[in-house]
CSV table of C-alpha atoms and ligand atoms in Angstrom, one decimal:
chain,number,residue,atom,x,y,z
A,1,MET,CA,-56.1,-22.3,16.8
A,2,HIS,CA,-52.5,-21.4,15.9
A,3,LEU,CA,-50.0,-24.3,15.6
A,4,VAL,CA,-46.4,-24.6,14.7
A,5,LEU,CA,-44.8,-27.8,13.5
A,6,LEU,CA,-41.2,-28.1,14.5
A,7,GLY,CA,-38.7,-30.7,13.4
A,8,VAL,CA,-35.6,-31.3,11.3
A,9,ALA,CA,-36.0,-31.9,7.5
A,10,GLY,CA,-37.6,-35.3,7.0
A,11,ALA,CA,-39.1,-35.4,10.5
A,12,GLY,CA,-42.5,-35.8,8.8
A,13,LYS,CA,-43.9,-32.3,9.1
A,14,GLY,CA,-45.5,-32.2,5.7
A,15,THR,CA,-47.0,-35.7,6.1
A,16,GLN,CA,-48.6,-34.7,9.4
A,17,VAL,CA,-50.0,-31.4,8.0
A,18,GLU,CA,-51.8,-33.5,5.2
A,19,ARG,CA,-53.5,-35.5,8.0
A,20,LEU,CA,-54.2,-32.7,10.5
A,21,ARG,CA,-55.3,-29.7,8.5
A,22,GLY,CA,-58.6,-31.0,7.3
A,23,LYS,CA,-59.5,-32.5,10.7
A,24,LEU,CA,-58.7,-29.3,12.5
A,25,GLY,CA,-60.0,-27.0,9.8
A,26,LEU,CA,-56.8,-25.0,9.7
A,27,VAL,CA,-54.9,-23.5,6.8
A,28,HIS,CA,-51.4,-24.8,6.1
A,29,ILE,CA,-48.7,-22.2,5.7
A,30,ALA,CA,-45.4,-23.8,4.6
A,31,ALA,CA,-42.4,-21.6,4.3
A,32,GLY,CA,-40.6,-24.0,2.0
A,33,ASP,CA,-43.6,-24.3,-0.4
A,34,LEU,CA,-43.9,-20.6,-0.7
A,35,LEU,CA,-40.2,-20.2,-1.3
A,36,ARG,CA,-40.2,-23.0,-3.9
A,37,LYS,CA,-43.2,-21.3,-5.7
A,38,ALA,CA,-41.3,-18.0,-5.7
A,39,VAL,CA,-38.2,-19.7,-7.2
A,40,LYS,CA,-40.4,-21.4,-9.9
A,41,GLU,CA,-42.0,-18.2,-10.8
A,42,ARG,CA,-38.6,-16.4,-11.0
A,43,THR,CA,-39.8,-13.6,-8.7
A,44,LEU,CA,-37.1,-11.3,-7.3
A,45,LEU,CA,-37.4,-12.9,-3.9
A,46,GLY,CA,-37.2,-16.4,-5.5
A,47,GLN,CA,-34.1,-15.5,-7.4
A,48,LYS,CA,-32.4,-14.3,-4.2
A,49,ALA,CA,-33.5,-17.5,-2.3
A,50,GLU,CA,-32.7,-20.1,-5.0
A,51,ASN,CA,-29.0,-20.8,-4.3
A,52,PHE,CA,-29.4,-20.9,-0.5
A,53,MET,CA,-32.2,-23.4,-0.9
A,54,LYS,CA,-30.3,-25.7,-3.3
A,55,GLU,CA,-27.4,-25.8,-0.8
A,56,GLY,CA,-29.7,-26.4,2.2
A,57,ARG,CA,-28.8,-23.2,3.9
A,58,LEU,CA,-31.3,-20.8,5.5
A,59,VAL,CA,-32.7,-18.0,3.3
A,60,SER,CA,-32.4,-14.5,4.9
A,61,ASP,CA,-35.0,-13.5,7.5
A,62,ASP,CA,-36.0,-10.5,5.4
A,63,ILE,CA,-37.0,-12.7,2.4
A,64,VAL,CA,-38.9,-15.2,4.5
A,65,LEU,CA,-40.7,-12.5,6.4
A,66,GLU,CA,-41.7,-10.7,3.2
A,67,LEU,CA,-43.2,-13.9,1.9
A,68,LEU,CA,-44.9,-14.9,5.1
A,69,GLU,CA,-45.9,-12.0,7.2
A,70,ASP,CA,-49.1,-11.0,5.3
A,71,LYS,CA,-50.2,-14.7,5.1
A,72,ILE,CA,-49.9,-15.1,8.8
A,73,ARG,CA,-51.8,-11.9,9.4
A,74,GLU,CA,-54.6,-12.8,6.9
A,75,GLU,CA,-55.3,-16.3,8.2
A,76,LYS,CA,-57.6,-15.2,11.0
A,77,LYS,CA,-59.3,-18.5,11.5
A,78,GLY,CA,-56.1,-20.3,12.4
A,79,PHE,CA,-53.2,-22.0,10.8
A,80,ILE,CA,-50.5,-24.7,11.0
A,81,LEU,CA,-47.1,-23.2,10.3
A,82,ASP,CA,-44.5,-25.5,8.9
A,83,GLY,CA,-40.9,-24.4,8.3
A,84,PHE,CA,-41.4,-21.2,10.1
A,85,PRO,CA,-40.0,-20.0,12.5
A,86,ARG,CA,-36.6,-21.6,11.9
A,87,ASN,CA,-34.5,-19.4,14.2
A,88,LEU,CA,-35.0,-17.3,17.4
A,89,PHE,CA,-35.3,-14.0,15.4
A,90,GLN,CA,-38.2,-15.5,13.4
A,91,ALA,CA,-39.8,-16.9,16.5
A,92,LYS,CA,-39.7,-13.5,18.2
A,93,LYS,CA,-41.0,-11.9,15.1
A,94,LEU,CA,-43.9,-14.4,15.0
A,95,ASP,CA,-44.8,-13.6,18.6
A,96,GLU,CA,-44.8,-9.9,17.7
A,97,ILE,CA,-47.0,-10.3,14.6
A,98,LEU,CA,-49.6,-12.3,16.6
A,99,HIS,CA,-49.4,-10.1,19.7
A,100,ARG,CA,-50.2,-7.0,17.7
A,101,GLU,CA,-53.6,-8.5,17.0
A,102,ASN,CA,-54.2,-10.0,20.4
A,103,ARG,CA,-53.5,-13.5,19.1
A,104,ARG,CA,-50.9,-16.0,20.3
A,105,LEU,CA,-49.5,-19.5,19.5
A,106,ASP,CA,-51.5,-22.3,21.1
A,107,LEU,CA,-49.1,-25.1,20.6
A,108,VAL,CA,-45.7,-26.0,19.1
A,109,ILE,CA,-45.5,-29.7,18.0
A,110,ASN,CA,-42.0,-30.9,17.9
A,111,LEU,CA,-41.4,-34.1,15.8
A,112,GLU,CA,-38.2,-35.8,17.1
A,113,VAL,CA,-36.3,-38.2,14.8
A,114,LYS,CA,-32.8,-39.7,14.6
A,115,GLU,CA,-30.4,-38.5,12.0
A,116,SER,CA,-30.1,-41.9,10.3
A,117,THR,CA,-33.9,-41.9,9.8
A,118,ILE,CA,-33.8,-38.4,8.2
A,119,ILE,CA,-31.1,-39.3,5.6
A,120,GLU,CA,-32.9,-42.5,4.6
A,121,ARG,CA,-36.3,-40.8,4.3
A,122,LEU,CA,-35.1,-37.8,2.3
A,123,SER,CA,-33.0,-39.6,-0.2
A,124,ARG,CA,-36.0,-41.7,-1.3
A,125,ARG,CA,-38.6,-39.0,-1.1
A,126,LEU,CA,-40.8,-38.0,-4.1
A,127,VAL,CA,-43.2,-35.1,-4.2
A,128,CYS,CA,-46.3,-34.7,-6.4
A,129,SER,CA,-45.8,-31.8,-8.7
A,130,SER,CA,-49.4,-30.7,-8.5
A,131,CYS,CA,-50.8,-31.3,-4.9
A,132,GLY,CA,-47.5,-31.7,-3.0
A,133,ARG,CA,-48.3,-35.1,-1.5
A,134,ILE,CA,-45.3,-36.9,-0.3
A,135,TYR,CA,-44.4,-40.5,-1.4
A,136,ASN,CA,-41.3,-42.6,-1.2
A,137,LYS,CA,-39.6,-44.6,-4.0
A,138,GLU,CA,-40.1,-48.0,-2.4
A,139,ASN,CA,-43.7,-47.8,-1.4
A,140,LEU,CA,-45.2,-46.7,-4.7
A,141,GLY,CA,-46.2,-50.3,-5.7
A,142,ASP,CA,-48.5,-50.3,-8.8
A,143,PHE,CA,-48.8,-46.6,-8.8
A,144,SER,CA,-45.3,-46.0,-9.8
A,145,SER,CA,-45.5,-43.0,-12.1
A,146,THR,CA,-48.3,-40.8,-10.9
A,147,CYS,CA,-49.9,-39.3,-7.8
A,148,ARG,CA,-52.7,-41.5,-6.3
A,149,VAL,CA,-54.7,-38.4,-5.5
A,150,CYS,CA,-54.4,-36.1,-8.5
A,151,GLY,CA,-52.7,-38.2,-11.1
A,152,ALA,CA,-49.8,-35.7,-11.6
A,153,SER,CA,-46.2,-36.7,-12.0
A,154,PHE,CA,-43.6,-36.8,-9.2
A,155,PHE,CA,-40.4,-34.9,-8.8
A,156,GLN,CA,-37.4,-35.2,-6.5
A,157,ARG,CA,-36.5,-31.9,-4.7
A,158,ASP,CA,-33.3,-30.2,-5.6
A,159,ASP,CA,-32.2,-30.3,-2.0
A,160,ASP,CA,-32.9,-34.0,-1.4
A,161,ASN,CA,-29.3,-35.0,-2.1
A,162,PRO,CA,-26.7,-36.1,0.4
A,163,GLU,CA,-24.8,-32.8,0.5
A,164,ALA,CA,-27.8,-30.5,0.9
A,165,ILE,CA,-29.4,-32.9,3.4
A,166,LYS,CA,-26.2,-32.7,5.6
A,167,GLU,CA,-26.3,-28.9,5.4
A,168,ARG,CA,-30.0,-28.8,6.3
A,169,ILE,CA,-29.3,-31.0,9.4
A,170,LYS,CA,-26.4,-28.7,10.4
A,171,SER,CA,-28.5,-25.6,10.0
A,172,TYR,CA,-31.4,-27.2,12.0
A,173,LEU,CA,-29.1,-28.0,14.9
A,174,LYS,CA,-27.5,-24.5,14.9
A,175,HIS,CA,-30.5,-22.3,14.3
A,176,THR,CA,-33.8,-24.2,14.8
A,177,HIS,CA,-33.0,-26.6,17.7
A,178,PRO,CA,-32.8,-23.7,20.2
A,179,LEU,CA,-36.5,-23.1,19.6
A,180,ILE,CA,-37.3,-26.2,21.5
A,181,SER,CA,-36.2,-24.6,24.8
A,182,TYR,CA,-37.7,-21.3,23.8
A,183,TYR,CA,-41.2,-22.8,23.5
A,184,ARG,CA,-40.7,-25.2,26.4
A,185,LYS,CA,-40.1,-22.1,28.6
A,186,LYS,CA,-43.4,-20.7,27.3
A,187,LYS,CA,-45.1,-24.0,28.2
A,188,ILE,CA,-46.5,-24.6,24.7
A,189,LEU,CA,-44.2,-27.4,23.6
A,190,TYR,CA,-45.5,-30.9,22.8
A,191,ASN,CA,-42.8,-33.5,21.9
A,192,ILE,CA,-43.6,-36.5,19.9
A,193,LYS,CA,-41.4,-39.3,18.5
A,194,GLY,CA,-41.4,-39.1,14.7
A,195,GLU,CA,-40.4,-42.8,14.2
A,196,GLN,CA,-44.0,-44.1,14.8
A,197,SER,CA,-46.4,-44.5,11.8
A,198,PRO,CA,-47.9,-41.3,10.4
A,199,GLU,CA,-51.4,-42.5,11.6
A,200,GLU,CA,-50.2,-43.0,15.1
A,201,ILE,CA,-48.5,-39.7,15.3
A,202,ALA,CA,-51.5,-37.8,13.9
A,203,GLN,CA,-53.8,-39.6,16.4
A,204,LYS,CA,-51.7,-38.7,19.3
A,205,ILE,CA,-51.5,-35.1,18.3
A,206,LEU,CA,-55.3,-35.0,17.9
A,207,ASN,CA,-55.8,-36.7,21.3
A,208,PHE,CA,-53.5,-34.2,22.9
A,209,LEU,CA,-55.3,-31.3,21.3
A,210,GLY,CA,-58.6,-32.7,22.4
A,211,LYS,CA,-57.5,-32.9,26.0
A,212,LYS,CA,-56.0,-29.4,25.9
A,213,GLU,CA,-59.2,-28.0,24.6
A,214,LYS,CA,-61.0,-29.3,27.7
A,215,ILE,CA,-58.6,-27.8,30.2
B,1,LIG,P1,-37.2,-29.1,4.9
B,1,LIG,O1,-37.9,-28.9,6.2
B,1,LIG,O2,-37.5,-30.4,4.2
B,1,LIG,O3,-35.7,-28.9,4.9
B,1,LIG,P2,-38.6,-26.8,3.7
B,1,LIG,O4,-39.4,-27.2,2.5
B,1,LIG,O5,-39.3,-26.4,4.9
B,1,LIG,O6,-37.6,-28.1,3.8
B,1,LIG,O7,-37.5,-25.7,3.3
B,1,LIG,C1,-36.6,-25.8,2.2
B,1,LIG,C2,-35.6,-24.7,2.2
B,1,LIG,O8,-36.2,-23.4,2.1
B,1,LIG,C3,-34.7,-24.7,3.4
B,1,LIG,O9,-33.6,-25.6,3.4
B,1,LIG,C4,-34.3,-23.2,3.4
B,1,LIG,O10,-33.2,-23.0,2.5
B,1,LIG,C5,-35.5,-22.5,3.0
B,1,LIG,N1,-36.4,-22.1,4.1
B,1,LIG,C6,-37.6,-22.6,4.4
B,1,LIG,N2,-38.1,-22.0,5.5
B,1,LIG,C7,-37.2,-21.1,5.9
B,1,LIG,C8,-37.2,-20.1,7.0
B,1,LIG,N3,-38.2,-20.0,7.8
B,1,LIG,N4,-36.0,-19.4,7.1
B,1,LIG,C9,-35.0,-19.4,6.2
B,1,LIG,N5,-35.0,-20.3,5.2
B,1,LIG,C10,-36.1,-21.1,5.0
């Protein structure tokens, strides 16, 4: 199965992937994580991408494709793509990569959320520095300094600040939002409201996939 998760920053893509990938036996390919790794390791691609990412602007298609194309090709058993494609050029490129190997996208899950929800969620988001699990500042309770799963410390992403958040929303509306109608026309779009609890959303997606399998 080949899935794409679509949605503005803070829509809950990462949270859903954590819940879905194990249940579906799929590999998670996250454009943002691969880019952040390249930045951390100071690779040439990472150095080129760094400032764009800090400001919340899109990195060039060349850089993203260089990081992702082989991964997409290698994951023969299926994947959940998150953060890619982010514009029409990338969407067409993805179709091409899959088509060359007689594969195709099965479903694009679009998580819809209001702008006010996004700003609130992102400004209090913390990420585990080891496993990438997502937390928020208010809900940590007794586990205030380390990850419940792996015990590592948290960090706040460089781009989770008001300016970069605004820029990411702008970039989403301009470049990524048009993908909704692109995939709707292909009849592989599934819309779901992202303001429900993470459990409810995951369950609805799984139910939908179950029904789709039977068709
Ligand atoms: P979010 O969805 O929370 O904004 P991501 O972790 O998916 O964040 O991406 C972080 C940043 O990495 C983006 O703001 C952008 O600069 C860059 N990026 C990620 N994916 C892509 C992509 N497919 N094309 C261009 N830039 C990308």
